[in-house]
Short mmCIF file of C-alpha atoms in Angstrom, two decimals:
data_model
loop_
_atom_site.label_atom_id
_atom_site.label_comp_id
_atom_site.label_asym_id
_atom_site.label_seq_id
_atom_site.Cartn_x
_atom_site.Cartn_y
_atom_site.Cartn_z
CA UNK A 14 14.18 2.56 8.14
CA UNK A 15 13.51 -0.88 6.64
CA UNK A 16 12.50 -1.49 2.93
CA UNK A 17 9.23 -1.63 3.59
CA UNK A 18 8.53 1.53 5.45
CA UNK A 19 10.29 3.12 2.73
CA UNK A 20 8.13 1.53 0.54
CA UNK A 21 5.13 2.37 2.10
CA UNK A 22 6.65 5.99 2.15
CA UNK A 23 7.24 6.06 -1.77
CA UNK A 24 3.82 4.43 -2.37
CA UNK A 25 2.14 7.68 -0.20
CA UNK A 26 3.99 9.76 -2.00
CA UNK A 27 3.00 8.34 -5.32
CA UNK A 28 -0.71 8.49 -4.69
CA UNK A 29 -0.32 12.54 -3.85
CA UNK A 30 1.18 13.07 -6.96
CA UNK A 31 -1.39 11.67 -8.88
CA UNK A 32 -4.45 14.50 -8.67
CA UNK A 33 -6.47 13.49 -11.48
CA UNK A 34 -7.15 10.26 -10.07
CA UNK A 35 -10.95 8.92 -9.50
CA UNK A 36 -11.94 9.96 -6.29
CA UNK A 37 -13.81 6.61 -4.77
CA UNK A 38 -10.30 4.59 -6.21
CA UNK A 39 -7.96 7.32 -3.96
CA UNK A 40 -10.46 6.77 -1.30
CA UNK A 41 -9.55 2.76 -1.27
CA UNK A 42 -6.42 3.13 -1.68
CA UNK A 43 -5.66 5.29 1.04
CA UNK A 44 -8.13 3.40 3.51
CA UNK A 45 -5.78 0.40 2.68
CA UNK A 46 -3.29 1.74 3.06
CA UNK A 47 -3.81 3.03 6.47
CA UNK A 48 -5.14 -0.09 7.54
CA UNK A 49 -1.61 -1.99 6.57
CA UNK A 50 0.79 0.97 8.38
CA UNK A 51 -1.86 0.29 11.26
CA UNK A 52 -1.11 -3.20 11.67
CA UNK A 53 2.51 -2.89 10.97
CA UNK A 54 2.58 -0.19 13.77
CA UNK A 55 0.77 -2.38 15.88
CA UNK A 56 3.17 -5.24 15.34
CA UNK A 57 6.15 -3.51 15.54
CA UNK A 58 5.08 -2.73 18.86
CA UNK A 59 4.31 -5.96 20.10
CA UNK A 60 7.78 -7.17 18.53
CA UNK A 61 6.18 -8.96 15.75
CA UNK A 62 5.43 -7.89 12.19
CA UNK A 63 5.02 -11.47 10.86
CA UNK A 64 2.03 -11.50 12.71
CA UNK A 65 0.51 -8.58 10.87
CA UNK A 66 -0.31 -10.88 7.73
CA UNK A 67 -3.77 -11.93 9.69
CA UNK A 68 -4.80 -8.21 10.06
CA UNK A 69 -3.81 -7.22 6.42
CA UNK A 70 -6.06 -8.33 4.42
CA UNK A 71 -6.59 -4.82 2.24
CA UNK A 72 -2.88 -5.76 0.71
CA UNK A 73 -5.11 -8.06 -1.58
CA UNK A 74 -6.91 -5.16 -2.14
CA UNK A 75 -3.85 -3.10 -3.35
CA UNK A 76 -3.40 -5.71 -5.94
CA UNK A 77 -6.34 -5.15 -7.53
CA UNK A 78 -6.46 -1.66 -7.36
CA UNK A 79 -2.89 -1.66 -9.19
CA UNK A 80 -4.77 -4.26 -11.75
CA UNK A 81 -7.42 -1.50 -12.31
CA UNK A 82 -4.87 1.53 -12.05
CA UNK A 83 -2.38 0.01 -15.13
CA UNK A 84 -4.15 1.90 -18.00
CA UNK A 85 -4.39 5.23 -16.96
CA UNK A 86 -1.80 5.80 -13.78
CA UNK A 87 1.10 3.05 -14.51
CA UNK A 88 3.33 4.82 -12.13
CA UNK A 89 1.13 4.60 -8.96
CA UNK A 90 0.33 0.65 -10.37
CA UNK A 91 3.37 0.01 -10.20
CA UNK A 92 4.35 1.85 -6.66
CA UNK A 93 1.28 -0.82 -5.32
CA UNK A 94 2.59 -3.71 -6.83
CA UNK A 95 6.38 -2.77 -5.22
CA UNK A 96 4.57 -2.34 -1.84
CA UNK A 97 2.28 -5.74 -2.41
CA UNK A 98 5.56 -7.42 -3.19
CA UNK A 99 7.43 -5.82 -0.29
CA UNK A 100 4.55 -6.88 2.12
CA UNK A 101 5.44 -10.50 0.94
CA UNK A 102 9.25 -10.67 1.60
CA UNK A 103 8.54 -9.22 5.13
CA UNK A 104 6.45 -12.66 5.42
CA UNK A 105 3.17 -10.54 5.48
#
């Protein structure tokens, strides 16, 4: 499994554990998030995950989200921010 899939993996499993959170920002979050392991899948598939950084533009999303998320669920901000920065060193 490479780092980012297992960050992507940590990142899912940070958001569940966070119940209290506001409902429309678990909504982004999640649609983001499916739309990046979307285009990864569809990269890795075609042999190319470099060229997922066209189709992911909801990773600037994430950043904000984990700008907006500091206060009150530091955890999950910072489980975004790991991911954002993961995205980056896999050139995406």
């Amino acid at each position: 499994m490479s780092d980012l899939q297992q960050t992507l993996r940590d990142l899912h499993r940070e958001l569940a554990g966070v119940p209290q959170l506001d409902p429309e920002q678990r909504a982004m979050l999640e649609a983001a998030l499916a739309d990046i392991q979307q285009a990864l899948a569809q990269a890795s598939e075609a042999g190319n995950v470099g060229e997922a950084a066209q189709d992911i533009a909801p990773a600037d999303a994430l950043e904000g989200a984990a700008v907006r998320l500091e206060t009150n669920h530091p955890g999950l901000a910072g489980a975004v921010r790991a991911f954002v920065d993961a995205l980056a060193k896999a050139g995406i």
